CSV table of C-alpha atoms in Angstrom, one decimal:
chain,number,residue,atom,x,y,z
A,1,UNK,CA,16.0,44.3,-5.0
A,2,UNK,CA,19.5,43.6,-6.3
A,3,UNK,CA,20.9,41.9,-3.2
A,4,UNK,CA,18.0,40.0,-2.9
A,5,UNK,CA,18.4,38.4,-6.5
A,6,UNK,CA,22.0,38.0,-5.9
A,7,UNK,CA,21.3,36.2,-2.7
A,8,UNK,CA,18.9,33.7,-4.5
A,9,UNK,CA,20.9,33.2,-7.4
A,10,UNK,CA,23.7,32.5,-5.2
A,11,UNK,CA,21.9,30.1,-2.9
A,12,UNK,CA,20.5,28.0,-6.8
A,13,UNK,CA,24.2,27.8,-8.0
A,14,UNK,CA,25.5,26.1,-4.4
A,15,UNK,CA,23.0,22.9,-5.6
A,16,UNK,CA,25.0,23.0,-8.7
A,17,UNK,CA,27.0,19.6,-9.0
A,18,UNK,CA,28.5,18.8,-12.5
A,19,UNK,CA,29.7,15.2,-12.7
A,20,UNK,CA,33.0,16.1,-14.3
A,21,UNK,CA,33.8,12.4,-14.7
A,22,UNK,CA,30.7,11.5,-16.7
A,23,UNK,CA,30.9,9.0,-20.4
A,24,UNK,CA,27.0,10.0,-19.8
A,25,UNK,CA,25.2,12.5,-23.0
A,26,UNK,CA,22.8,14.4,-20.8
A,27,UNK,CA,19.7,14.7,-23.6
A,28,UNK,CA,18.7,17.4,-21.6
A,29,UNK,CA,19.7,20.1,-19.1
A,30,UNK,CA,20.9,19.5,-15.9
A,31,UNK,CA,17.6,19.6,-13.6
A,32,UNK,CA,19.4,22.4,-11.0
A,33,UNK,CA,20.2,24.4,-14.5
A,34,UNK,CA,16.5,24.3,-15.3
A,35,UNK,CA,15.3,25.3,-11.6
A,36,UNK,CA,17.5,28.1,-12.3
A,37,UNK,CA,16.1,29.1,-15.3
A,38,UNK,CA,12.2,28.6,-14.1
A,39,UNK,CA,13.3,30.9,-11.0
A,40,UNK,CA,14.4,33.7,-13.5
A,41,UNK,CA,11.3,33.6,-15.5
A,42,UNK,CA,9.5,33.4,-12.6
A,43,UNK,CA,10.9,36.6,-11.1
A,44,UNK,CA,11.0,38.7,-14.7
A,45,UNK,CA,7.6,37.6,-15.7
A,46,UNK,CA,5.5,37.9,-12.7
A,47,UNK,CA,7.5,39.7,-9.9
A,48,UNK,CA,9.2,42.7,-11.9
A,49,UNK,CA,6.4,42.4,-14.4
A,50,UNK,CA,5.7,46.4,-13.5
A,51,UNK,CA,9.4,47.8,-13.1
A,52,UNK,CA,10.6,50.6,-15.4
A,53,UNK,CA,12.2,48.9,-18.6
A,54,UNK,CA,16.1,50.5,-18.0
A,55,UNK,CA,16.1,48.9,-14.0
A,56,UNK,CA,14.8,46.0,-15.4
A,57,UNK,CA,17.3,45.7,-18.0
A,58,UNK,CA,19.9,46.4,-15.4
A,59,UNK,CA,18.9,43.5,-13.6
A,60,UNK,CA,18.8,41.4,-16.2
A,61,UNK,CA,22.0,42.3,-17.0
A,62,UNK,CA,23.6,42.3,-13.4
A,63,UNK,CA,22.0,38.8,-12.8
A,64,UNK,CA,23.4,37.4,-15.9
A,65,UNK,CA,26.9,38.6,-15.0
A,66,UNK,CA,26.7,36.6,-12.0
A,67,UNK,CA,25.3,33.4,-13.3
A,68,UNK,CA,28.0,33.4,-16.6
A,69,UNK,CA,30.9,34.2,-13.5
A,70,UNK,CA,29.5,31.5,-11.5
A,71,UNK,CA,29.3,28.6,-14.2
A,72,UNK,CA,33.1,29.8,-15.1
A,73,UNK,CA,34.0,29.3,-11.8
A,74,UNK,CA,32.9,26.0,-11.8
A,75,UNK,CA,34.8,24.7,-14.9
A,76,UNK,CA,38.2,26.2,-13.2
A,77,UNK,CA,37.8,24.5,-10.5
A,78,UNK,CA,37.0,21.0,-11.6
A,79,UNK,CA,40.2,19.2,-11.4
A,80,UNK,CA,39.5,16.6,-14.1
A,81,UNK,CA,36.7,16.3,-16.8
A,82,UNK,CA,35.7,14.0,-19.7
A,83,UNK,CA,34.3,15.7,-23.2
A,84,UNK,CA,31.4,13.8,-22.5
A,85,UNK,CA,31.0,16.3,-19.1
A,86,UNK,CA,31.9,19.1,-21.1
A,87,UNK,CA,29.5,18.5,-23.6
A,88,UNK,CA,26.8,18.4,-20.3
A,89,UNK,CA,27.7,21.7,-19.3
A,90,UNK,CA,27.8,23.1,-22.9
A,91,UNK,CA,24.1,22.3,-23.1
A,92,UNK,CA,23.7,23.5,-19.7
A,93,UNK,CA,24.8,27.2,-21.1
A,94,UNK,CA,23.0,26.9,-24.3
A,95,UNK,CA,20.2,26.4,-22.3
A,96,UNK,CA,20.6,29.6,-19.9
A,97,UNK,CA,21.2,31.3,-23.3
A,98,UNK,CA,17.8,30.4,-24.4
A,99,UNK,CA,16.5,32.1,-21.0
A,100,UNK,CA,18.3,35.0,-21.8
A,101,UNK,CA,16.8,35.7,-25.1
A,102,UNK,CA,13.2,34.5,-23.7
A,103,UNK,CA,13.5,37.5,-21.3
A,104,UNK,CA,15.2,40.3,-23.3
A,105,UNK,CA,12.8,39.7,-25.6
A,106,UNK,CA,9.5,40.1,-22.8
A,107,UNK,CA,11.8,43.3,-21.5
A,108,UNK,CA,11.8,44.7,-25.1
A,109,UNK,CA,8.4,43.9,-25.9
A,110,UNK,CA,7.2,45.8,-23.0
A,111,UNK,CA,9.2,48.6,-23.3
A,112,UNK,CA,7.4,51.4,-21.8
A,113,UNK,CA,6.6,54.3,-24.4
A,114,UNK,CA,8.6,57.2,-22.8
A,115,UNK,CA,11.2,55.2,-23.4
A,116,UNK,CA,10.8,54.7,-26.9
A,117,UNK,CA,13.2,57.6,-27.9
A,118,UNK,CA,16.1,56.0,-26.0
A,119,UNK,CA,16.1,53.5,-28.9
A,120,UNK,CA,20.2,53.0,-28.7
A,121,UNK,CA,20.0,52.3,-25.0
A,122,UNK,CA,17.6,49.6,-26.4
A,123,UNK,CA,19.8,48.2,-28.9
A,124,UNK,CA,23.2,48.3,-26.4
A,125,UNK,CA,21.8,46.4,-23.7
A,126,UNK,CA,20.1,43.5,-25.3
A,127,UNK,CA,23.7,43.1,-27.0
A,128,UNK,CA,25.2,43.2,-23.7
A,129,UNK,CA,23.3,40.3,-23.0
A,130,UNK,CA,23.2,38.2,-25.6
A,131,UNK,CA,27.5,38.5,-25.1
A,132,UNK,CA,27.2,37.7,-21.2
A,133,UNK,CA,28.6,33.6,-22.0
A,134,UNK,CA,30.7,34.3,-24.7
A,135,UNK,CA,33.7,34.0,-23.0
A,136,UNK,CA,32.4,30.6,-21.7
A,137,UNK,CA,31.1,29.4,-24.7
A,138,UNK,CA,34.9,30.2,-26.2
A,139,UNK,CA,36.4,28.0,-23.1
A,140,UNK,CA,33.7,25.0,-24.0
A,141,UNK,CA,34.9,25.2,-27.7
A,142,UNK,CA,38.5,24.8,-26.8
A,143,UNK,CA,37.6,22.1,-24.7
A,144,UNK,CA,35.6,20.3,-26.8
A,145,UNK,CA,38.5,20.7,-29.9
A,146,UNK,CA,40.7,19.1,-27.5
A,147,UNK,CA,44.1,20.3,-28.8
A,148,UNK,CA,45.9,23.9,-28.9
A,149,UNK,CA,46.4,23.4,-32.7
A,150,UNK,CA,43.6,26.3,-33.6
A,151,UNK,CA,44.7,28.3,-30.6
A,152,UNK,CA,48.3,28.6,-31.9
A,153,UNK,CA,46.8,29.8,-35.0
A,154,UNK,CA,47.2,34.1,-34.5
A,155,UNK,CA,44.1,34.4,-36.9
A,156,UNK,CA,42.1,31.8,-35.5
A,157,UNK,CA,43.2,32.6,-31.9
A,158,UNK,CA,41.6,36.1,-32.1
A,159,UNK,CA,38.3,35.2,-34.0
A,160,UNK,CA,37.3,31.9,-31.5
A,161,UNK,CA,39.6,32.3,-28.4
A,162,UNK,CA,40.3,36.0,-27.7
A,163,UNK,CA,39.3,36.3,-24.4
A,164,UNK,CA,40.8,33.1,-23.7
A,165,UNK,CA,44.8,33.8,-22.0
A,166,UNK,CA,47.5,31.4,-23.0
A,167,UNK,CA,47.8,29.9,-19.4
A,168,UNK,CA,44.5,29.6,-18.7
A,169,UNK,CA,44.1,27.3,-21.7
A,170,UNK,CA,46.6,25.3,-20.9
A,171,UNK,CA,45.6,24.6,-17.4
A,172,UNK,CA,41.7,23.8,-18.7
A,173,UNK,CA,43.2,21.1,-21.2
A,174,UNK,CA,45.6,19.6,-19.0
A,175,UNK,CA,42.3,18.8,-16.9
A,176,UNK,CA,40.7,17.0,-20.0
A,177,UNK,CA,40.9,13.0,-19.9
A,178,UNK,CA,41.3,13.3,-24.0
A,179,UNK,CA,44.0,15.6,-23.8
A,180,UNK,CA,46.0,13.8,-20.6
A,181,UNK,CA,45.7,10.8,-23.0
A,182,UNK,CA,47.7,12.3,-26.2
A,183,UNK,CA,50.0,14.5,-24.4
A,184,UNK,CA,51.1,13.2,-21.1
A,185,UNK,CA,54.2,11.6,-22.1
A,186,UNK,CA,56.5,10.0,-18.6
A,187,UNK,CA,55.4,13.1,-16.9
A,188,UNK,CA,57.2,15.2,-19.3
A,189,UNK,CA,55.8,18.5,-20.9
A,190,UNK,CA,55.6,18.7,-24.0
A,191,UNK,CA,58.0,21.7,-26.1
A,192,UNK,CA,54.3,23.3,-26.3
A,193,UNK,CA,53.3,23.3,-22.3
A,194,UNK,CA,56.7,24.4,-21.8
A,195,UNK,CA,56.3,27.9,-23.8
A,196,UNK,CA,52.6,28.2,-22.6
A,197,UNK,CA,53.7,28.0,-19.0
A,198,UNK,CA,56.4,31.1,-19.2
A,199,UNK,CA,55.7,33.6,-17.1
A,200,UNK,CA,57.7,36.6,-18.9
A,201,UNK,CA,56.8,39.1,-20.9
A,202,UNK,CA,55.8,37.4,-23.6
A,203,UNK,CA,53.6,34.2,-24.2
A,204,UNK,CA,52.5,31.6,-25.8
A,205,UNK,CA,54.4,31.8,-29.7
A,206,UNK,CA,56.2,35.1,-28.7
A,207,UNK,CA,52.8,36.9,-28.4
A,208,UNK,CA,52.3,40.3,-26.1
A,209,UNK,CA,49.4,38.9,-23.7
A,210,UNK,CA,47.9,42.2,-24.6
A,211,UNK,CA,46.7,40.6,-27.8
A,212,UNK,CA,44.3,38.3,-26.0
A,213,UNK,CA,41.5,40.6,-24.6
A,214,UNK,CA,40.2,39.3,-20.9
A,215,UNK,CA,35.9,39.3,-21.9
A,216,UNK,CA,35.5,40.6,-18.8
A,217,UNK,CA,31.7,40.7,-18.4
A,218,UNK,CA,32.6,42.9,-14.9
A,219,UNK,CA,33.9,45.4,-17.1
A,220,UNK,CA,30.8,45.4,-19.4
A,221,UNK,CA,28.2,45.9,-16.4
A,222,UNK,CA,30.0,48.6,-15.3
A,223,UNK,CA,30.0,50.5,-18.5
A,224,UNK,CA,26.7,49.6,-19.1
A,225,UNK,CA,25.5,50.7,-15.6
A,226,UNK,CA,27.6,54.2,-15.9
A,227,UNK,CA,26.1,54.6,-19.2
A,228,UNK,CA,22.1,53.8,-17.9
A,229,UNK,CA,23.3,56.7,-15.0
A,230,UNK,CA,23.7,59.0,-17.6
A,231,UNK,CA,20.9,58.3,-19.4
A,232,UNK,CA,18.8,59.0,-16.5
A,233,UNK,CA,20.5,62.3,-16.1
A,234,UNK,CA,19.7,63.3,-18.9
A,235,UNK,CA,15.8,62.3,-19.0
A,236,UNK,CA,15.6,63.9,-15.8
C-alpha cells in the first residue's frame, strides 16, 4: 500500500514543470498541482475510505512528507527564478495545504470509536500535518522578501526562518532575478555573501549553525511512526 502511493505520487511530480522564468500571476494552481491534489482525494475518500484511522493517518502523513520533499527539491534545483514564479509556486503549496486540511479533517471525522481514547494520538498527528510545508513556506517567504535584511535579524531569524541554514539562503536568493539585480555588483560579492559563504565553525553574523534547526519532516515521520508502533503495543 505504501509503495504503491509512493510510486504514484512519484510518477505525478515527474509532470511537474514550474516556469521559473515567468512575469506571469498564475490566478490559479498549476493544473499538474491540482491532478495531484484530485489523485489524493481520490485515493483517501474512496479507496482507503475503510482503513483503520492510525494507518490511515500514517499515510497521510508519509505521503505528505514526500510531496513537501519533492516541491523543495524542485525550488533547489531551479537555477534562476523571477518573484512572479515564486509567487506561482507559493499558491501551488497553499493549495496542497488546503488538501491537507480537507483530508485530516475526513480522517478525523471518521475516526473509528475504539479509538476514541487515543485522543493525544489524535491531536499529534493532525499537527504533524498541518507542519509538513512549513519549512517550504519559510523558503517562499524569504524569497518573496527578497533581501537577507530580516534574516540577519537573530529574533526574526528564529521566529520566520529557523529551519532555514545560512548557506542555503544565500544560494536560493542569488537565484532570484530581483535580488541578482540589487546585489550583483562587477561580479563581486558583496561583505554579506562573503560571511554567508564561510564554511567554519561559525556562520552567518558569528552564529553557531546549531541555532538554525533543519525542519526536517524525515525526522518528524519517524518519530511519529515509532510513536503510532507503540501505541499499537500498547492496545494490543
Amino acid at each position: 500500500m505504501f509503495s504503491m502511493v509512493d510510486t504514484k505520487v512519484d510518477g505525478l511530480m515527474e509532470m511537474a514543470e514550474w516556469d521559473w522564468n515567468t512575469k506571469v500571476l498564475n490566478k490559479e494552481p498549476s493544473f499538474f498541482i491540482k491532478d495531484i491534489g484530485q489523485f489524493l482525494e481520490t485515493m483517501f475518500f474512496s479507496t482507503f475510505s475503510n482503513i483503520p484511522y492510525s494507518i490511515k493517518t500514517l499515510l497521510l502523513i508519509r505521503t505528505f512528507d514526500l510531496l513537501a520533499s519533492r516541491f523543495k527539491n524542485a525550488l533547489n534545483e531551479a537555477q534562476f527564478m523571477t518573484v512572479s514564479s515564486v509567487k506561482n509556486f507559493s499558491l501551488d503549496v497553499q493549495y496542497m495545504e488546503s488538501i491537507i486540511n480537507k483530508l485530516d479533517g475526513d480522517a478525523n471525522s471518521n475516526n473509528n470509536s475504539d479509538l476514541q481514547d487515543q485522543e493525544d494520538s489524535v491531536k499529534d498527528s493532525s499537527a504533524t500535518l498541518q507542519r509538513m510545508f512549513d519549512s517550504l513556506q519559510q523558503l517562499i517567504a524569504l524569497l518573496l522578501e527578497g533581501d537577507l535584511e530580516s534574516y540577519k535579524d537573530e529574533t526574526i531569524r528564529m521566529r520566520k526562518y529557523n529551519s532555514i541554514k545560512p548557506e542555503e539562503a544565500l544560494e536560493l536568493l542569488r537565484k532570484l532575478d530581483t535580488y541578482q539585480k540589487t546585489h550583483t555588483n562587477s561580479g563581486l560579492n558583496s561583505p554579506t555573501e562573503d560571511d554567508m559563504a564561510n564554511d567554519g565553525q561559525t556562520s552567518l553574523f558569528n552564529l553557531k549553525r546549531s541555532n538554525t534547526t533543519t525542519g526536517d519532516n524525515g525526522s518528524t515521520l519517524s518519530r511519529f511512526a515509532y510513536k503510532f508502533r507503540k501505541d499499537r503495543e500498547v492496545s494490543s
